[in-house]
Amino acid sequence: MDRYVPALVGIALLVGAVGGYAVADGGPSDPPPLDEPRVEQFERTASGCRGTIDPSGGTTVGPRGRFVSSGVMDTGSPDAALSMEITRTSPDDARITTYRVDLASYTEDGDGNGTCAGEAAYRLNLTVDYREAMRVAVYEEGRAVSCGGTGCSAVMADERPRWWANGTV
């Protein structure tokens, strides 16, 4: 039995050291908060009457949270201005960090030229922070138009047709 004592003491010391480290380290902790998204670029690249701008566009997700999207959206006038809002829609500890980009157009009173309904081309570059994976969905005037990252099919599927019924009592 005496020959096992040094081995048992060694195991006890090892377990104590690992346990002491875990207590001193504080054990598992909450991850640090995510950084705010950075808008590197948001610009209107062209405008005109509907149907006059090349509708090509696309979405690219790059390393370290880089996101690039370009497209053409309908506006009330060729002179309409564009605005952008980005919101993180996932909780802090989500595995897939999700962002929503809302694009809208607006015309100041008297700014419309009245000659045609307009459209505007845009380019958007973002850098977003994420935990394990990310997804960025772009909405134009409330309608999902593109998505980049993990699980985008779920975002784009939300735009399916809906039917409503009214009941009476």
CSV table of C-alpha atoms in Angstrom, one decimal:
chain,number,residue,atom,x,y,z
A,1,MET,CA,0.0,0.0,0.0
A,2,ASP,CA,2.9,2.3,0.8
A,3,ARG,CA,4.1,2.1,-2.8
A,4,TYR,CA,0.8,3.7,-4.0
A,5,VAL,CA,1.0,6.7,-1.6
A,6,PRO,CA,3.4,8.8,-3.8
A,7,ALA,CA,1.2,8.2,-6.9
A,8,LEU,CA,-2.0,9.1,-4.9
A,9,VAL,CA,-0.3,12.2,-3.5
A,10,GLY,CA,0.7,13.2,-7.1
A,11,ILE,CA,-2.8,12.7,-8.4
A,12,ALA,CA,-4.2,14.7,-5.5
A,13,LEU,CA,-1.8,17.6,-6.1
A,14,LEU,CA,-2.6,17.6,-9.8
A,15,VAL,CA,-6.4,17.7,-9.2
A,16,GLY,CA,-5.9,20.4,-6.6
A,17,ALA,CA,-3.8,22.5,-9.0
A,18,VAL,CA,-6.3,22.2,-11.8
A,19,GLY,CA,-9.2,23.0,-9.4
A,20,GLY,CA,-7.3,25.9,-8.0
A,21,TYR,CA,-6.7,27.3,-11.4
A,22,ALA,CA,-10.3,27.0,-12.4
A,23,VAL,CA,-11.3,28.9,-9.2
A,24,ALA,CA,-8.6,31.5,-9.7
A,25,ASP,CA,-9.5,31.9,-13.3
A,26,GLY,CA,-13.2,32.4,-12.5
A,27,GLY,CA,-14.2,29.4,-14.5
A,28,PRO,CA,-16.4,29.9,-17.6
A,29,SER,CA,-17.4,33.5,-18.1
A,30,ASP,CA,-19.6,35.5,-20.5
A,31,PRO,CA,-18.0,36.3,-23.8
A,32,PRO,CA,-17.0,39.9,-24.4
A,33,PRO,CA,-19.7,42.1,-26.0
A,34,LEU,CA,-19.8,42.4,-29.7
A,35,ASP,CA,-18.4,45.5,-31.4
A,36,GLU,CA,-20.8,47.8,-33.1
A,37,PRO,CA,-21.1,47.3,-36.9
A,38,ARG,CA,-19.0,49.7,-38.9
A,39,VAL,CA,-20.4,51.2,-42.1
A,40,GLU,CA,-17.3,51.5,-44.3
A,41,GLN,CA,-19.2,52.9,-47.3
A,42,PHE,CA,-22.8,53.6,-48.3
A,43,GLU,CA,-23.3,55.5,-51.5
A,44,ARG,CA,-25.8,56.0,-54.3
A,45,THR,CA,-23.9,55.1,-57.4
A,46,ALA,CA,-26.6,56.0,-60.0
A,47,SER,CA,-30.1,57.2,-60.4
A,48,GLY,CA,-32.7,57.6,-63.1
A,49,CYS,CA,-36.2,56.7,-64.2
A,50,ARG,CA,-37.2,53.1,-63.6
A,51,GLY,CA,-35.8,50.6,-66.0
A,52,THR,CA,-32.8,52.8,-67.0
A,53,ILE,CA,-30.2,51.4,-64.6
A,54,ASP,CA,-28.4,48.1,-65.0
A,55,PRO,CA,-30.1,45.9,-62.4
A,56,SER,CA,-27.0,43.8,-61.7
A,57,GLY,CA,-26.0,43.6,-58.1
A,58,GLY,CA,-25.0,41.1,-55.5
A,59,THR,CA,-23.9,40.2,-52.0
A,60,THR,CA,-20.5,39.1,-50.9
A,61,VAL,CA,-19.3,38.0,-47.4
A,62,GLY,CA,-15.6,38.1,-46.8
A,63,PRO,CA,-13.2,37.3,-44.0
A,64,ARG,CA,-13.3,39.0,-40.6
A,65,GLY,CA,-16.9,40.1,-41.0
A,66,ARG,CA,-16.7,42.0,-44.3
A,67,PHE,CA,-20.0,42.4,-46.1
A,68,VAL,CA,-20.6,44.0,-49.5
A,69,SER,CA,-23.9,44.5,-51.2
A,70,SER,CA,-25.0,46.4,-54.2
A,71,GLY,CA,-28.3,46.6,-56.0
A,72,VAL,CA,-31.0,48.8,-57.5
A,73,MET,CA,-34.1,49.9,-55.6
A,74,ASP,CA,-37.3,51.6,-56.7
A,75,THR,CA,-37.7,55.2,-55.5
A,76,GLY,CA,-40.5,57.7,-55.8
A,77,SER,CA,-38.3,59.9,-57.9
A,78,PRO,CA,-34.9,59.9,-59.6
A,79,ASP,CA,-34.0,62.6,-57.2
A,80,ALA,CA,-34.9,60.6,-54.1
A,81,ALA,CA,-32.3,60.3,-51.3
A,82,LEU,CA,-31.4,56.9,-49.7
A,83,SER,CA,-31.0,56.1,-46.1
A,84,MET,CA,-29.7,53.0,-44.3
A,85,GLU,CA,-30.2,51.6,-40.8
A,86,ILE,CA,-28.4,48.5,-39.5
A,87,THR,CA,-29.7,46.5,-36.5
A,88,ARG,CA,-28.4,43.4,-34.8
A,89,THR,CA,-31.4,41.2,-34.4
A,90,SER,CA,-29.8,38.2,-32.6
A,91,PRO,CA,-29.2,38.0,-28.9
A,92,ASP,CA,-25.6,38.6,-27.6
A,93,ASP,CA,-24.8,34.9,-27.1
A,94,ALA,CA,-26.3,33.6,-30.4
A,95,ARG,CA,-24.1,31.2,-32.3
A,96,ILE,CA,-25.1,32.9,-35.6
A,97,THR,CA,-24.9,36.7,-35.2
A,98,THR,CA,-27.6,38.2,-37.4
A,99,TYR,CA,-27.8,41.8,-38.7
A,100,ARG,CA,-30.6,43.5,-40.6
A,101,VAL,CA,-29.9,46.4,-43.0
A,102,ASP,CA,-32.9,48.5,-43.9
A,103,LEU,CA,-32.7,50.7,-46.9
A,104,ALA,CA,-35.3,53.4,-47.6
A,105,SER,CA,-35.8,56.2,-50.1
A,106,TYR,CA,-37.3,59.6,-49.4
A,107,THR,CA,-38.0,62.7,-51.3
A,108,GLU,CA,-38.0,66.1,-49.7
A,109,ASP,CA,-41.1,68.2,-50.4
A,110,GLY,CA,-40.8,69.7,-53.8
A,111,ASP,CA,-37.6,67.7,-54.7
A,112,GLY,CA,-39.4,65.2,-57.0
A,113,ASN,CA,-39.1,66.0,-60.7
A,114,GLY,CA,-42.6,64.6,-61.4
A,115,THR,CA,-41.5,63.2,-64.8
A,116,CYS,CA,-41.1,59.5,-63.8
A,117,ALA,CA,-41.0,57.0,-61.0
A,118,GLY,CA,-37.3,56.6,-60.1
A,119,GLU,CA,-34.8,54.0,-59.1
A,120,ALA,CA,-31.4,54.3,-57.5
A,121,ALA,CA,-28.3,52.0,-57.5
A,122,TYR,CA,-26.4,51.7,-54.3
A,123,ARG,CA,-23.3,50.1,-52.8
A,124,LEU,CA,-22.9,49.2,-49.2
A,125,ASN,CA,-19.7,48.0,-47.4
A,126,LEU,CA,-20.0,46.9,-43.7
A,127,THR,CA,-17.7,45.2,-41.2
A,128,VAL,CA,-19.6,43.3,-38.5
A,129,ASP,CA,-18.5,41.4,-35.4
A,130,TYR,CA,-19.8,37.9,-34.7
A,131,ARG,CA,-19.2,34.9,-32.5
A,132,GLU,CA,-19.1,31.7,-34.6
A,133,ALA,CA,-21.0,32.7,-37.8
A,134,MET,CA,-22.8,35.7,-39.2
A,135,ARG,CA,-25.7,36.6,-41.5
A,136,VAL,CA,-26.6,40.0,-42.9
A,137,ALA,CA,-30.0,40.5,-44.6
A,138,VAL,CA,-30.7,43.5,-46.7
A,139,TYR,CA,-34.2,44.9,-47.0
A,140,GLU,CA,-35.4,47.6,-49.4
A,141,GLU,CA,-38.5,49.4,-48.2
A,142,GLY,CA,-39.3,46.5,-45.9
A,143,ARG,CA,-38.8,43.7,-48.4
A,144,ALA,CA,-35.9,41.2,-48.1
A,145,VAL,CA,-33.8,41.4,-51.3
A,146,SER,CA,-30.5,39.8,-50.4
A,147,CYS,CA,-28.7,38.0,-47.7
A,148,GLY,CA,-25.1,36.8,-47.1
A,149,GLY,CA,-23.7,34.4,-44.6
A,150,THR,CA,-25.0,31.4,-42.7
A,151,GLY,CA,-28.6,30.4,-42.8
A,152,CYS,CA,-29.9,32.9,-45.4
A,153,SER,CA,-32.5,30.6,-46.8
A,154,ALA,CA,-34.5,31.1,-43.6
A,155,VAL,CA,-34.4,34.8,-44.0
A,156,MET,CA,-35.3,34.8,-47.7
A,157,ALA,CA,-38.1,32.2,-47.1
A,158,ASP,CA,-39.8,34.7,-44.8
A,159,GLU,CA,-40.9,36.6,-48.0
A,160,ARG,CA,-43.4,33.8,-49.0
A,161,PRO,CA,-47.0,34.7,-50.0
A,162,ARG,CA,-49.5,35.0,-47.2
A,163,TRP,CA,-53.3,34.7,-47.2
A,164,TRP,CA,-55.6,36.4,-44.8
A,165,ALA,CA,-59.2,35.9,-43.8
A,166,ASN,CA,-61.6,38.0,-41.9
A,167,GLY,CA,-64.3,36.5,-39.7
A,168,THR,CA,-67.5,37.9,-38.4
A,169,VAL,CA,-69.4,37.2,-35.2
